[in-house]
Coordinates of C-alpha atoms and ligand atoms in Angstrom, one line a residue:
X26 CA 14.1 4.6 -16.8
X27 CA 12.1 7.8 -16.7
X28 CA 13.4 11.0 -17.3
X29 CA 14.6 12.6 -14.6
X30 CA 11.4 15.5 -13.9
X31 CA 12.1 19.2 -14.2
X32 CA 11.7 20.4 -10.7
X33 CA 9.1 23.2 -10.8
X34 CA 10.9 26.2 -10.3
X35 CA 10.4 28.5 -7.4
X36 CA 8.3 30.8 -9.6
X37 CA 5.8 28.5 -10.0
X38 CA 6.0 28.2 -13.4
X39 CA 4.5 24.9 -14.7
X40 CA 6.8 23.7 -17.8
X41 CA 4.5 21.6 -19.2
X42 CA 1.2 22.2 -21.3
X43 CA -2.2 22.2 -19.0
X44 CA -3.7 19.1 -19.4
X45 CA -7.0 18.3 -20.7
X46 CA -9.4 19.1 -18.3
X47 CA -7.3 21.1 -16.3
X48 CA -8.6 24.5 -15.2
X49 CA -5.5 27.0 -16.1
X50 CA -5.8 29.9 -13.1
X51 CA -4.7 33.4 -14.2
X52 CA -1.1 34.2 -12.5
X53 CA -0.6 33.4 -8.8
X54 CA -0.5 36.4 -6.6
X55 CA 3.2 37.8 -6.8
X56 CA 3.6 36.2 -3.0
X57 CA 2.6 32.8 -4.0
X58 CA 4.1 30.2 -5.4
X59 CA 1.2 28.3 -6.8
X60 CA 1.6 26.4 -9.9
X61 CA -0.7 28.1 -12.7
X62 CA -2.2 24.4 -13.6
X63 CA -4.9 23.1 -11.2
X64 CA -4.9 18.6 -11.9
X65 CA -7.1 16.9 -10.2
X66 CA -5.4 14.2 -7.5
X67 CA -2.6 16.0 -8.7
X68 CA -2.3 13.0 -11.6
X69 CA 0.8 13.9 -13.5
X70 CA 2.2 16.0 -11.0
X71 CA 6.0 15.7 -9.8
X72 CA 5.8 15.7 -5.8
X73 CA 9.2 14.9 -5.3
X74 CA 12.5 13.7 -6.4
X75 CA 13.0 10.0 -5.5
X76 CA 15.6 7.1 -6.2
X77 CA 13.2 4.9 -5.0
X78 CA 11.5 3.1 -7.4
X79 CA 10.6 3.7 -11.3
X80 CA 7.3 3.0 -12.4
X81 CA 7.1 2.3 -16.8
X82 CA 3.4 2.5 -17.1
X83 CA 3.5 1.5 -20.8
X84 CA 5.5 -0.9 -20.7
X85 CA 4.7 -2.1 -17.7
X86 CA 7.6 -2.5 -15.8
X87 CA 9.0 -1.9 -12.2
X88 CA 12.2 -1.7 -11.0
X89 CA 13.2 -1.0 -6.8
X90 CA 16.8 0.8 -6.5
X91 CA 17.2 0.1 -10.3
X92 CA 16.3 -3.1 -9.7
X93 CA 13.6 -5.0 -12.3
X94 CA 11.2 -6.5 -9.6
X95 CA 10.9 -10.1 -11.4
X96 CA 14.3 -10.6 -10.6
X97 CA 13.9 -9.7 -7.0
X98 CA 10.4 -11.8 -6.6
X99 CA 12.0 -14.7 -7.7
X100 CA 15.6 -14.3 -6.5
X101 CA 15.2 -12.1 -3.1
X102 CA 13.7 -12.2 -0.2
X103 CA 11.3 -9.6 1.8
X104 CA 13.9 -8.4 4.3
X105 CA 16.8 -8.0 1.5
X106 CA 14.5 -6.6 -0.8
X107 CA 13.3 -4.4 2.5
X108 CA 17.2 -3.3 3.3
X109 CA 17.4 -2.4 -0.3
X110 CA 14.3 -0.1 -0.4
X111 CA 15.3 1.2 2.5
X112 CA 18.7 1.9 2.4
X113 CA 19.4 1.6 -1.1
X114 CA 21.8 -0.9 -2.1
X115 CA 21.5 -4.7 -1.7
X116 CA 23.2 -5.9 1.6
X117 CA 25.9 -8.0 2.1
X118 CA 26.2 -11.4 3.8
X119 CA 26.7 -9.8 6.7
X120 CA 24.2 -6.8 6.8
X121 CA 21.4 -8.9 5.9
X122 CA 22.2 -11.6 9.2
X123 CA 22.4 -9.1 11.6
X124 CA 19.1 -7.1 9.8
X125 CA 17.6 -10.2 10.2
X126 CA 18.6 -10.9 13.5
X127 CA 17.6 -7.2 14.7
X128 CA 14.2 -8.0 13.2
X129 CA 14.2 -11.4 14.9
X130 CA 14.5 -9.8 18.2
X131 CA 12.0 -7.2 17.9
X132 CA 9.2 -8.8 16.8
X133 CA 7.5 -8.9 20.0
X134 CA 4.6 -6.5 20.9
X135 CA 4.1 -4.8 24.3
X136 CA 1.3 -6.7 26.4
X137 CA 0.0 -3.0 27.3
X138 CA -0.7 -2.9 23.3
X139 CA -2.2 -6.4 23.1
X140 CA -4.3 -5.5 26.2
X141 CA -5.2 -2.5 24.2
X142 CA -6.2 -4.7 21.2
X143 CA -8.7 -6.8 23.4
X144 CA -10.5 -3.3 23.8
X145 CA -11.4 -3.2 20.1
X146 CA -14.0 -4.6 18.6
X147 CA -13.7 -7.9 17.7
X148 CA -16.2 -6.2 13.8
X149 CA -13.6 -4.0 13.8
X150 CA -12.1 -3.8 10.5
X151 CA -8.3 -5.4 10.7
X152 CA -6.7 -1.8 9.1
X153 CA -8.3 0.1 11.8
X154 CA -7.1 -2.0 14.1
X155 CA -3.3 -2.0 12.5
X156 CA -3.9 1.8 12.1
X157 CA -4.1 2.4 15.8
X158 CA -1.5 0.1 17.0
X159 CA 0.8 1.4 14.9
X160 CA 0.1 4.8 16.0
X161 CA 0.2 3.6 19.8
X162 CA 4.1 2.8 19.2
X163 CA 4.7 6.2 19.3
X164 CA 4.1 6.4 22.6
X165 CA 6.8 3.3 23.7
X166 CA 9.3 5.0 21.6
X167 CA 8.1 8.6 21.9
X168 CA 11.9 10.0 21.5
X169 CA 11.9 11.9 18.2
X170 CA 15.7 11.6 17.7
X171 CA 15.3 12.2 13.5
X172 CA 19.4 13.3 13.0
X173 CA 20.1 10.3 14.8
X174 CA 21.0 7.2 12.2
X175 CA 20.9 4.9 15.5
X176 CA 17.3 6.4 16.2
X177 CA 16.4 5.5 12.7
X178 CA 17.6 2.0 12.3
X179 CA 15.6 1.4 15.0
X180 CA 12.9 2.8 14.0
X181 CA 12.8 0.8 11.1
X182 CA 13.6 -2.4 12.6
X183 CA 10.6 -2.2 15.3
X184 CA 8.1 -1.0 12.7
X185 CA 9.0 -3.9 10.0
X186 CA 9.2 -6.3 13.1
X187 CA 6.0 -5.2 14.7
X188 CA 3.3 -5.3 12.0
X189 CA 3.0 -8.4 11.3
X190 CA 2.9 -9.2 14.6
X191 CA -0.3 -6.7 15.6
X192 CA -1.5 -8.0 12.7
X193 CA -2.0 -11.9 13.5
X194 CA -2.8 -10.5 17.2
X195 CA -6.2 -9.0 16.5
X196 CA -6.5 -11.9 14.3
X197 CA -6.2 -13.8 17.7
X198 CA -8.0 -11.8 19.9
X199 CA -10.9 -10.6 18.2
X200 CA -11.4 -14.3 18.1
X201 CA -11.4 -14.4 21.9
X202 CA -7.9 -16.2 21.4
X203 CA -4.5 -15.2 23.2
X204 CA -2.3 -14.1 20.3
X205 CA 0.3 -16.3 19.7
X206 CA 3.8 -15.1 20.1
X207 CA 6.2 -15.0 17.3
X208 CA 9.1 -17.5 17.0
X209 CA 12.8 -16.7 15.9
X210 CA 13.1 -19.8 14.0
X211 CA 11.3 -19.0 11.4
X212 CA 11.8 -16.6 8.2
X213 CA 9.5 -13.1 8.1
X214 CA 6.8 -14.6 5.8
X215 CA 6.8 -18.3 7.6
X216 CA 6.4 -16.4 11.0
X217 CA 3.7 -14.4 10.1
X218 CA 1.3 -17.4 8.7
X219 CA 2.8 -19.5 12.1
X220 CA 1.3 -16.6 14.4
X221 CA -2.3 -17.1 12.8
X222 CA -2.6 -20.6 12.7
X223 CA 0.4 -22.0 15.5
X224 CA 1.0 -24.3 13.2
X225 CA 4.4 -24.0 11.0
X226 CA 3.5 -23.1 7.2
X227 CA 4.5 -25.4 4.0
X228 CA 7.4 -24.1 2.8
X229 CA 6.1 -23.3 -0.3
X230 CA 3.3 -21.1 1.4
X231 CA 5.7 -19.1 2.9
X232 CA 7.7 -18.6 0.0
X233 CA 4.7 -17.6 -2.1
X234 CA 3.7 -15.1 0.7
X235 CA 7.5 -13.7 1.1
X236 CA 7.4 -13.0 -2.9
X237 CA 4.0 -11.5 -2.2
X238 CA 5.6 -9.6 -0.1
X239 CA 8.6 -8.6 -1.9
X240 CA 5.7 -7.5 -5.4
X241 CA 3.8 -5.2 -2.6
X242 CA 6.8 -3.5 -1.0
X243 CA 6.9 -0.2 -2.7
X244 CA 5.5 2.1 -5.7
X245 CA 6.3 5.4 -6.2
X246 CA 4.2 8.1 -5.2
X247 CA 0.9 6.3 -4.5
X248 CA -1.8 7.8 -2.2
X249 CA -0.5 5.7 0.3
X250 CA 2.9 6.8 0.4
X251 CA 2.4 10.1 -0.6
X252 CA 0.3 10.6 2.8
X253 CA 3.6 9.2 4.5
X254 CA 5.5 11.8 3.1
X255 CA 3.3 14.7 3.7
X256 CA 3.6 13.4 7.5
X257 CA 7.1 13.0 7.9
X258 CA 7.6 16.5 5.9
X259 CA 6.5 18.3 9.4
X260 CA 9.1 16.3 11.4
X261 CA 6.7 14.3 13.4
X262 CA 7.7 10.8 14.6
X263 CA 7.8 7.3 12.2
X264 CA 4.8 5.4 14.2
X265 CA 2.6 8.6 13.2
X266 CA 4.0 8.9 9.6
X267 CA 2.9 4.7 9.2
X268 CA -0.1 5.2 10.9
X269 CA -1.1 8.3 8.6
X270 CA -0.2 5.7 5.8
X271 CA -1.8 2.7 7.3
X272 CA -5.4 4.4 7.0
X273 CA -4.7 6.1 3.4
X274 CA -3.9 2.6 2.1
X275 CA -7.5 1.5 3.7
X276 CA -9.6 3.0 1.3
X277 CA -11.1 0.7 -1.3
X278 CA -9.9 3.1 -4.8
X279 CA -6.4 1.8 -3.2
X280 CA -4.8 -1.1 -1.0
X281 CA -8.6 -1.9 0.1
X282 CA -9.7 -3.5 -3.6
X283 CA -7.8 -6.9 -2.8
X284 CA -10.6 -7.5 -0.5
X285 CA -13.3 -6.2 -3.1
X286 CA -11.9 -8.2 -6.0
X287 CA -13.1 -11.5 -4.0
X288 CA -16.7 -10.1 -3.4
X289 CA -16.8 -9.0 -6.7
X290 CA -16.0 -12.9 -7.7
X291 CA -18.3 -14.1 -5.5
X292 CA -20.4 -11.8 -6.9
X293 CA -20.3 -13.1 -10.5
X294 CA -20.4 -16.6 -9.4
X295 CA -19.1 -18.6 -12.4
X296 CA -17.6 -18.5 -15.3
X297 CA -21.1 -18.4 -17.8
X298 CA -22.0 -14.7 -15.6
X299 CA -18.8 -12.7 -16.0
X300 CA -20.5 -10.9 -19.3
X301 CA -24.0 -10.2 -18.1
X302 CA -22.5 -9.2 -15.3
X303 CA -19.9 -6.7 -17.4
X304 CA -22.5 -5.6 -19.3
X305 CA -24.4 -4.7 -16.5
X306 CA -21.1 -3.3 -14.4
X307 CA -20.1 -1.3 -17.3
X308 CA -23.7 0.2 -18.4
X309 CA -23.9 1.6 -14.6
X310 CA -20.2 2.9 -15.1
X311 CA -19.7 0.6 -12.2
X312 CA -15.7 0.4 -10.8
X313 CA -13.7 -3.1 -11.8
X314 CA -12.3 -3.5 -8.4
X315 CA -8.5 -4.7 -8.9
X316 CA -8.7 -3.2 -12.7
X317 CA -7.3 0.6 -13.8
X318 CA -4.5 2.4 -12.9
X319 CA -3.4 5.7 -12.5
X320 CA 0.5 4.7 -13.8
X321 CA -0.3 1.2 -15.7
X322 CA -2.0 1.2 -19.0
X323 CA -0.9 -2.1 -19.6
X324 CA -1.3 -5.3 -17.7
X325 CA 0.2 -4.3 -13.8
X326 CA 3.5 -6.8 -13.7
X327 CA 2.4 -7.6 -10.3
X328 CA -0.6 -8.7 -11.5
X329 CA 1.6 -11.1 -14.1
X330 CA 3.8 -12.6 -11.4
X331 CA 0.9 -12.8 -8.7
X332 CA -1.0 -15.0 -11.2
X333 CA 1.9 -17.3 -11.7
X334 CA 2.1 -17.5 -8.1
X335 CA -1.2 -18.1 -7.7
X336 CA -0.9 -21.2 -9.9
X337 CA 2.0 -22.7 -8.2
X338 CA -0.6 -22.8 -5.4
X339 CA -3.1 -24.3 -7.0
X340 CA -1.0 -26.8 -8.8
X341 CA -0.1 -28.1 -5.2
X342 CA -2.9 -27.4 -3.1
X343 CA -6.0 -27.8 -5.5
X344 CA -8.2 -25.5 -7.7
X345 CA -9.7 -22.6 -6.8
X346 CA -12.9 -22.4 -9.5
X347 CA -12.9 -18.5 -8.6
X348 CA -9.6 -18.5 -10.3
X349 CA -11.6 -19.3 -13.6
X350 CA -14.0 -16.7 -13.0
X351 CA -11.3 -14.2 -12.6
X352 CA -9.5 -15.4 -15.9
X353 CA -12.6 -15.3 -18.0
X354 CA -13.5 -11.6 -16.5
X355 CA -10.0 -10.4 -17.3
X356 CA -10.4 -11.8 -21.3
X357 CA -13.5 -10.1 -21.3
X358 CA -12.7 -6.8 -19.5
X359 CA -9.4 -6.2 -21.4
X360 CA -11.7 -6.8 -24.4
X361 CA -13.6 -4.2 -23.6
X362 CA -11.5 -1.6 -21.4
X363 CA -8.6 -2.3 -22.5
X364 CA -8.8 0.5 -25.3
X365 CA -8.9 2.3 -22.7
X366 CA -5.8 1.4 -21.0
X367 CA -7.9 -0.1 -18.4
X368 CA -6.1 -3.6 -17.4
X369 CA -5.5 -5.8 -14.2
X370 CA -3.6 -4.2 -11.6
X371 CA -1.9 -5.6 -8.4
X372 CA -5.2 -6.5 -6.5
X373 CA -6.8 -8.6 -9.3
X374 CA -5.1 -11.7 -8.4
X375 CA -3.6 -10.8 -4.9
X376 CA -7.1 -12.1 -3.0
X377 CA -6.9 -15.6 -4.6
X378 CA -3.3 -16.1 -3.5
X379 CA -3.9 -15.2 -0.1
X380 CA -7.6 -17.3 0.1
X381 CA -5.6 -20.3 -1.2
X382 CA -3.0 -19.7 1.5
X383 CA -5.8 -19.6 4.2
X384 CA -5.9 -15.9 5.1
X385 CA -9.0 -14.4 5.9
X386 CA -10.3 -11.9 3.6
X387 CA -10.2 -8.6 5.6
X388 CA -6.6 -9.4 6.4
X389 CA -5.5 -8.9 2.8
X390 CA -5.2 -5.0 3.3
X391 CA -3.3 -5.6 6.3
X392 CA -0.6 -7.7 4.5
X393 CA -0.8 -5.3 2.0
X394 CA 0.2 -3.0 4.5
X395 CA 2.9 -5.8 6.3
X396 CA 4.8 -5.4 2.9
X397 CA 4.3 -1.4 2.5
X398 CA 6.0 -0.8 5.8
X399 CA 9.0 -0.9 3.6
X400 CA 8.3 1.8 1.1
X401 CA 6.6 3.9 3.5
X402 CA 9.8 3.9 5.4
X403 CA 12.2 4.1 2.6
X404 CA 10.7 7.4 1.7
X405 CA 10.5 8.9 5.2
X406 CA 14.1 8.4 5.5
X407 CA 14.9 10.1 2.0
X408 CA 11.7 13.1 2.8
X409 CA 14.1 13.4 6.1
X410 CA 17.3 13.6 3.4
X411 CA 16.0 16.9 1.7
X412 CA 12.8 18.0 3.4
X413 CA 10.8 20.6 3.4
X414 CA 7.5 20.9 4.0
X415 CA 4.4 19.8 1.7
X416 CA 1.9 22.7 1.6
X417 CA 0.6 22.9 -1.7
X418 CA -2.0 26.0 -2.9
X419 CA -5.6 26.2 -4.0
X420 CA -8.1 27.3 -6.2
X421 CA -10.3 29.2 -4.0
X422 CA -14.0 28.7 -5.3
X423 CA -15.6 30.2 -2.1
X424 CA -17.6 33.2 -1.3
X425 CA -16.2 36.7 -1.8
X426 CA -15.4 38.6 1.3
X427 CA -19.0 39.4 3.0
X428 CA -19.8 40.7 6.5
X429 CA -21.4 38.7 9.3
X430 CA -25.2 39.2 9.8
X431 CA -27.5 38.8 13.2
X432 CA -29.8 35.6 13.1
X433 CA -32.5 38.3 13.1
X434 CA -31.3 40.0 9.8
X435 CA -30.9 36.2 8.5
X436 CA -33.5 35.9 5.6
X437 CA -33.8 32.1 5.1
X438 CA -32.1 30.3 1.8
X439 CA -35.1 29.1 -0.3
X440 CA -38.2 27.6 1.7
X441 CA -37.8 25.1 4.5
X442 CA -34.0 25.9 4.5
X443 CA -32.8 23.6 7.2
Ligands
LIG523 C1 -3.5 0.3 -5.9 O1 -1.1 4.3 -7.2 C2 -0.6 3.2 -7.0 O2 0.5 2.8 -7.3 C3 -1.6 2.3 -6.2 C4 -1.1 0.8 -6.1 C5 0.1 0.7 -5.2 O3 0.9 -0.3 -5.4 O4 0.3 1.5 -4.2 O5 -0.8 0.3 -7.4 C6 -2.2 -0.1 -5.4 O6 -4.2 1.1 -5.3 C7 -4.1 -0.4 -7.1 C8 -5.5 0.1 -7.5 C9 -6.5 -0.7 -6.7 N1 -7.9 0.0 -6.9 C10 -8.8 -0.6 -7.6 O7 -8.6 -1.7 -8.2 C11 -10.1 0.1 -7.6 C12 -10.7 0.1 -9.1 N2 -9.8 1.0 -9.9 C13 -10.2 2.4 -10.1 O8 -10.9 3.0 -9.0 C14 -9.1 3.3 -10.7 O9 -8.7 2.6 -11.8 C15 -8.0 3.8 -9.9 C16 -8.4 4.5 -8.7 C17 -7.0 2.7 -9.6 C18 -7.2 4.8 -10.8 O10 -8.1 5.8 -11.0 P1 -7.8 7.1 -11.9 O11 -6.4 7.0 -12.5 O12 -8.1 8.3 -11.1 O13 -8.7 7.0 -13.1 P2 -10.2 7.6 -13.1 O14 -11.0 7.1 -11.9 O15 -10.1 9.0 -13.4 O16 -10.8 6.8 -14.4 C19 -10.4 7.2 -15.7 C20 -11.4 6.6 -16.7 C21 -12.9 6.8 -16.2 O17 -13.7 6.7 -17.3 P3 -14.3 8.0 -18.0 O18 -15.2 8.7 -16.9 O19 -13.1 8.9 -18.4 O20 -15.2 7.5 -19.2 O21 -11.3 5.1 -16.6 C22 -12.4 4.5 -16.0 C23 -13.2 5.6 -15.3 O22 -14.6 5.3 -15.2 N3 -12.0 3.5 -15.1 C24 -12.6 2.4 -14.8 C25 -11.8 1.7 -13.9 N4 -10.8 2.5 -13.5 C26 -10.9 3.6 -14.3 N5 -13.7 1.9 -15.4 C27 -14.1 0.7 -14.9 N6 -13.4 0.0 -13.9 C28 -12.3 0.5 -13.4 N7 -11.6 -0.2 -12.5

């Protein structure tokens, strides 16, 4: 378990060394508070106390709640492990029926936001879609009650409902379909592949996606959920705070490389072209989508379970050749960036588990995003538990103080200055 971090005291004083590369600034003002060590996307830098989750980057383990996250992947399910996250110990019998139950009953969408949804574009992009959605619940639940623990639950209940359902709904619709409404009977995971296809999912499909689920849930401090916590620090409602994180979690150097892993695969084509193509990748200091990691330099442990998962699938339902492709690019990639702590993360595999479970390919941020709902949440709640709010300093690197000039006393910058 990592140490627990020295909070930065008030006088800004960094405790530890600059880092390589870091720009050390000379003493803040005496007003300020800034931190004396400038780190670029802040890597190493102690946001927060949480009780969240704990990251082992060299080792390579997780654990949710204290919790190592093979046990749970294999032994929980998404809500438990949700209700765990979220509220921080595991449920009992009876507070995991009626969270179920509550989630049960609110997984219906407004028709005003499905009508909403047949405005989009159907070559929209699925997280845009989800991004705006989610934001729109705000305005069906605009009460910001945040001291209220009744206001809260909810809160929680209609965003871990909803998701999945606005999810498979512009799924539907931009297909010129009528979504298809969700069913009670089934589990989380079994509901969600039901509302894409109307058809009820193997059971061992639905499994595989609720442990895909559970593996996606929550880490740490990622850009993701770091944007959730900025939002909820100025007291602004849930919907916005998962919205803010909905389109931070878009962007392909985070929950957007599951998709790009696939094209990359498709890319390489077989098995005989995964070393040109590295060679060639690696000479133009080209991005391994689904390899590196900011906390991992070891193999991700998602990326270790989500690879057995993926051949349960395949042992049932048939190869995927692609899954070759990906196994001969990781021996040769770890060969070669792996000195550099440079391994498989959580998207390597993640795209050939949900291909072989029939999802479309832009809808693999989106479940990403399904299974986030819980972390993002968890960590609004305990922002909300000791908050204040995030307004880090600078470096300015801008002009000195200079006085504004008439366009007639403008002389031009350099010739044919625009
Ligand atoms: C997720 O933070 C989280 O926890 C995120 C996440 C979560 O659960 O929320 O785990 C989910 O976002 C997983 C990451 C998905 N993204 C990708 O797979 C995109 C490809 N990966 C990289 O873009 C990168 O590895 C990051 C963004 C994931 C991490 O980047 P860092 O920590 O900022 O590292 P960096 O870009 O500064 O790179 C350091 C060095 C560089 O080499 P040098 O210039 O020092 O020689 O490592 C190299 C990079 O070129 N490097 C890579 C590489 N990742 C880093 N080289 C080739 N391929 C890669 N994938």
């Amino acid at each position: 378990m990592a140490a627990e971090p020295t909070p930065a005291k008030k006088t800004g004083v960094d405790p530890s060394p600059p880092a390589p590369g870091s720009t050390p600034i000379p003493t803040a003002s005496p007003n300020a508070f800034a931190s004396p060590v400038f780190r670029p996307g802040l890597e190493g830098v102690p946001a927060t106390h949480s009780s969240i989750c704990d990251i082992d980057g060299l080792r390579g383990l997780l654990t949710y709640r204290g919790y190592p996250l093979e046990q749970l992947a294999n032994q929980s399910s998404f809500l438990e492990t949700t209700y765990l996250l979220i509220w921080g110990e595991l449920p009992t019998i009876f507070q995991l029926r009626d969270f179920e139950q509550e989630v049960q009953m609110h997984r219906r969408v407004s028709f005003r936001i499905r009508d909403m949804m047949k405005c989009f574009p159907a070559s929209g992009h699925p997280m845009d879609a989800l991004q705006a959605s989610a934001a729109s619940l705000g305005l069906f639940y605009s009460r910001r009650a945040l001291n209220d623990p009744q206001y809260v639950t909810e809160a929680v209940v209609r965003l871990i409902a909803k998701i999945p359902t606005m999810v498979a709904a512009f799924q539907l619709i931009r297909k010129g379909q009528d979504p298809i409404q969700p069913r009670d009977d089934l589990s989380y995971a079994a509901n969600f592949l039901y509302m894409l296809t109307e058809r009820e999912p193997d059971p061992l499909a639905a499994r595989i996606l609720d442990a895909c689920l559970i593996l996606h849930a929550e880490h740490s401090l990622n850009a993701s959920t770091f944007s959730a916590r900025v939002t909820a620090s100025t007291l602004t409602d849930p919907y916005a705070v998962v919205a803010s994180a909905v389109g931070t979690l878009a962007g392909p150097l985070h929950g957007g490389a599951n998709e790009d892993v696939l094209d990359m695969l498709d890319q390489i084509g077989s098995e005989d072209q995964v070393e040109p193509w590295l060679d060639r990748a690696i000479a133009s200091k080209q991005k391994i989508m689904g390899f590196g990691h900011r906390e991992y330099k070891v193999k991700d442990p998602r990326a270790v379970i989500l690879q057995r998962l993926a051949e349960d699938l395949f042992n049932r339902f048939g190869h995927d050749q692609m899954y070759d492709v990906a196994r001969r690019l990781e021996a040769v990639a770890v060969d070669r960036l792996g000195p550099k702590g440079i391994y498989p993360n959580v998207d390597f595999y993640s795209g050939l588990v949900y291909r072989k479970l029939g999802i479309p390919r832009d809808l693999f941020t989106p479940i990403f995003a399904i299974a986030r709902v819980a972390g993002w949440l968890a960590h609004w709640r305990e922002q909300l538990g000791a908050n204040r709010i995030y307004r880090p300093s600078q470096i300015y690197t801008g002009s000195s103080p200079r006085d504004w000039q008439p366009l007639e006393a403008r002389a031009p910058i350099g010739a044919g200055a625009a």
